Amino acid sequence: MLKLMRKFFKNEDGATALEYGLIAALIAVAIIGGLTTLGTNLDTMFDNVGAQIAAQDPGTGTGGGTGTGTGTGTGTGG
């Protein structure tokens, strides 16, 4: 029995596997944190770009312009 206990305490395979597992978990947490930050930054950037495009789009503004004109034409649309 004593021999079996010595062998058990001498065996370090489980400790090595545990260390690799902890390293993998730490790397995963770092990747998740980095991607979350990147996603937030990209979301903000696209919101800013969308706002700039909307501000420059002539079809979305308000105005009181007047004009006269005639137009004829045919077309098909879907």
PDB file of C-alpha atoms in Angstrom:
ATOM      1  CA  MET A   1       0.000   0.000   0.000  1.00  0.00           C
ATOM      2  CA  LEU A   2       2.826   2.388   0.856  1.00  0.00           C
ATOM      3  CA  LYS A   3       4.427   1.653  -2.500  1.00  0.00           C
ATOM      4  CA  LEU A   4       1.193   2.529  -4.301  1.00  0.00           C
ATOM      5  CA  MET A   5       0.919   5.848  -2.434  1.00  0.00           C
ATOM      6  CA  ARG A   6       4.498   6.784  -3.310  1.00  0.00           C
ATOM      7  CA  LYS A   7       3.834   6.008  -6.943  1.00  0.00           C
ATOM      8  CA  PHE A   8       0.668   8.122  -6.834  1.00  0.00           C
ATOM      9  CA  PHE A   9       2.421  11.147  -5.346  1.00  0.00           C
ATOM     10  CA  LYS A  10       5.357  10.802  -7.723  1.00  0.00           C
ATOM     11  CA  ASN A  11       3.151  10.768 -10.817  1.00  0.00           C
ATOM     12  CA  GLU A  12       2.989  14.279 -12.298  1.00  0.00           C
ATOM     13  CA  ASP A  13       1.012  13.538 -15.465  1.00  0.00           C
ATOM     14  CA  GLY A  14      -2.207  14.924 -14.006  1.00  0.00           C
ATOM     15  CA  ALA A  15      -0.510  18.113 -12.875  1.00  0.00           C
ATOM     16  CA  THR A  16       0.933  18.680 -16.349  1.00  0.00           C
ATOM     17  CA  ALA A  17      -2.459  18.174 -17.964  1.00  0.00           C
ATOM     18  CA  LEU A  18      -4.005  20.582 -15.475  1.00  0.00           C
ATOM     19  CA  GLU A  19      -1.377  23.211 -16.266  1.00  0.00           C
ATOM     20  CA  TYR A  20      -2.035  22.885 -20.004  1.00  0.00           C
ATOM     21  CA  GLY A  21      -5.755  23.187 -19.327  1.00  0.00           C
ATOM     22  CA  LEU A  22      -5.244  26.366 -17.324  1.00  0.00           C
ATOM     23  CA  ILE A  23      -3.056  27.856 -20.053  1.00  0.00           C
ATOM     24  CA  ALA A  24      -5.676  27.025 -22.692  1.00  0.00           C
ATOM     25  CA  ALA A  25      -8.413  28.600 -20.543  1.00  0.00           C
ATOM     26  CA  LEU A  26      -6.347  31.756 -20.055  1.00  0.00           C
ATOM     27  CA  ILE A  27      -5.722  32.053 -23.781  1.00  0.00           C
ATOM     28  CA  ALA A  28      -9.437  31.560 -24.464  1.00  0.00           C
ATOM     29  CA  VAL A  29     -10.368  34.308 -21.997  1.00  0.00           C
ATOM     30  CA  ALA A  30      -7.834  36.670 -23.601  1.00  0.00           C
ATOM     31  CA  ILE A  31      -9.198  35.945 -27.090  1.00  0.00           C
ATOM     32  CA  ILE A  32     -12.803  36.438 -25.990  1.00  0.00           C
ATOM     33  CA  GLY A  33     -11.918  39.717 -24.287  1.00  0.00           C
ATOM     34  CA  GLY A  34     -10.040  40.967 -27.318  1.00  0.00           C
ATOM     35  CA  LEU A  35     -12.810  40.049 -29.740  1.00  0.00           C
ATOM     36  CA  THR A  36     -15.432  41.662 -27.524  1.00  0.00           C
ATOM     37  CA  THR A  37     -13.470  44.907 -27.480  1.00  0.00           C
ATOM     38  CA  LEU A  38     -12.891  44.713 -31.226  1.00  0.00           C
ATOM     39  CA  GLY A  39     -16.601  44.114 -31.822  1.00  0.00           C
ATOM     40  CA  THR A  40     -17.572  47.112 -29.723  1.00  0.00           C
ATOM     41  CA  ASN A  41     -15.083  49.330 -31.548  1.00  0.00           C
ATOM     42  CA  LEU A  42     -16.302  48.115 -34.950  1.00  0.00           C
ATOM     43  CA  ASP A  43     -19.920  48.721 -33.946  1.00  0.00           C
ATOM     44  CA  THR A  44     -19.089  52.291 -32.941  1.00  0.00           C
ATOM     45  CA  MET A  45     -17.137  52.868 -36.146  1.00  0.00           C
ATOM     46  CA  PHE A  46     -19.979  51.621 -38.374  1.00  0.00           C
ATOM     47  CA  ASP A  47     -22.489  53.724 -36.443  1.00  0.00           C
ATOM     48  CA  ASN A  48     -20.325  56.799 -37.071  1.00  0.00           C
ATOM     49  CA  VAL A  49     -19.935  55.991 -40.766  1.00  0.00           C
ATOM     50  CA  GLY A  50     -23.680  55.430 -41.091  1.00  0.00           C
ATOM     51  CA  ALA A  51     -24.414  58.745 -39.400  1.00  0.00           C
ATOM     52  CA  GLN A  52     -22.018  60.562 -41.727  1.00  0.00           C
ATOM     53  CA  ILE A  53     -23.582  58.956 -44.791  1.00  0.00           C
ATOM     54  CA  ALA A  54     -27.085  59.815 -43.581  1.00  0.00           C
ATOM     55  CA  ALA A  55     -26.044  63.421 -42.954  1.00  0.00           C
ATOM     56  CA  GLN A  56     -24.754  63.779 -46.530  1.00  0.00           C
ATOM     57  CA  ASP A  57     -27.607  61.969 -48.293  1.00  0.00           C
ATOM     58  CA  PRO A  58     -29.640  64.606 -50.190  1.00  0.00           C
ATOM     59  CA  GLY A  59     -32.781  62.502 -50.035  1.00  0.00           C
ATOM     60  CA  THR A  60     -33.049  62.481 -46.265  1.00  0.00           C
ATOM     61  CA  GLY A  61     -32.843  66.178 -45.509  1.00  0.00           C
ATOM     62  CA  THR A  62     -35.555  68.711 -44.873  1.00  0.00           C
ATOM     63  CA  GLY A  63     -36.000  71.787 -46.895  1.00  0.00           C
ATOM     64  CA  GLY A  64     -38.449  74.192 -48.378  1.00  0.00           C
ATOM     65  CA  GLY A  65     -37.360  74.334 -51.970  1.00  0.00           C
ATOM     66  CA  THR A  66     -39.744  75.207 -54.797  1.00  0.00           C
ATOM     67  CA  GLY A  67     -39.573  74.549 -58.461  1.00  0.00           C
ATOM     68  CA  THR A  68     -41.515  73.950 -61.612  1.00  0.00           C
ATOM     69  CA  GLY A  69     -41.022  71.481 -64.349  1.00  0.00           C
ATOM     70  CA  THR A  70     -42.599  68.886 -66.517  1.00  0.00           C
ATOM     71  CA  GLY A  71     -41.501  65.393 -67.178  1.00  0.00           C
ATOM     72  CA  THR A  72     -42.713  62.533 -69.240  1.00  0.00           C
ATOM     73  CA  GLY A  73     -41.461  59.032 -69.461  1.00  0.00           C
ATOM     74  CA  THR A  74     -42.201  55.399 -69.248  1.00  0.00           C
ATOM     75  CA  GLY A  75     -40.571  52.763 -67.225  1.00  0.00           C
ATOM     76  CA  THR A  76     -40.936  49.481 -65.548  1.00  0.00           C
ATOM     77  CA  GLY A  77     -40.053  48.696 -62.056  1.00  0.00           C
ATOM     78  CA  GLY A  78     -40.218  45.821 -59.712  1.00  0.00           C
TER      79      GLY A  78
END
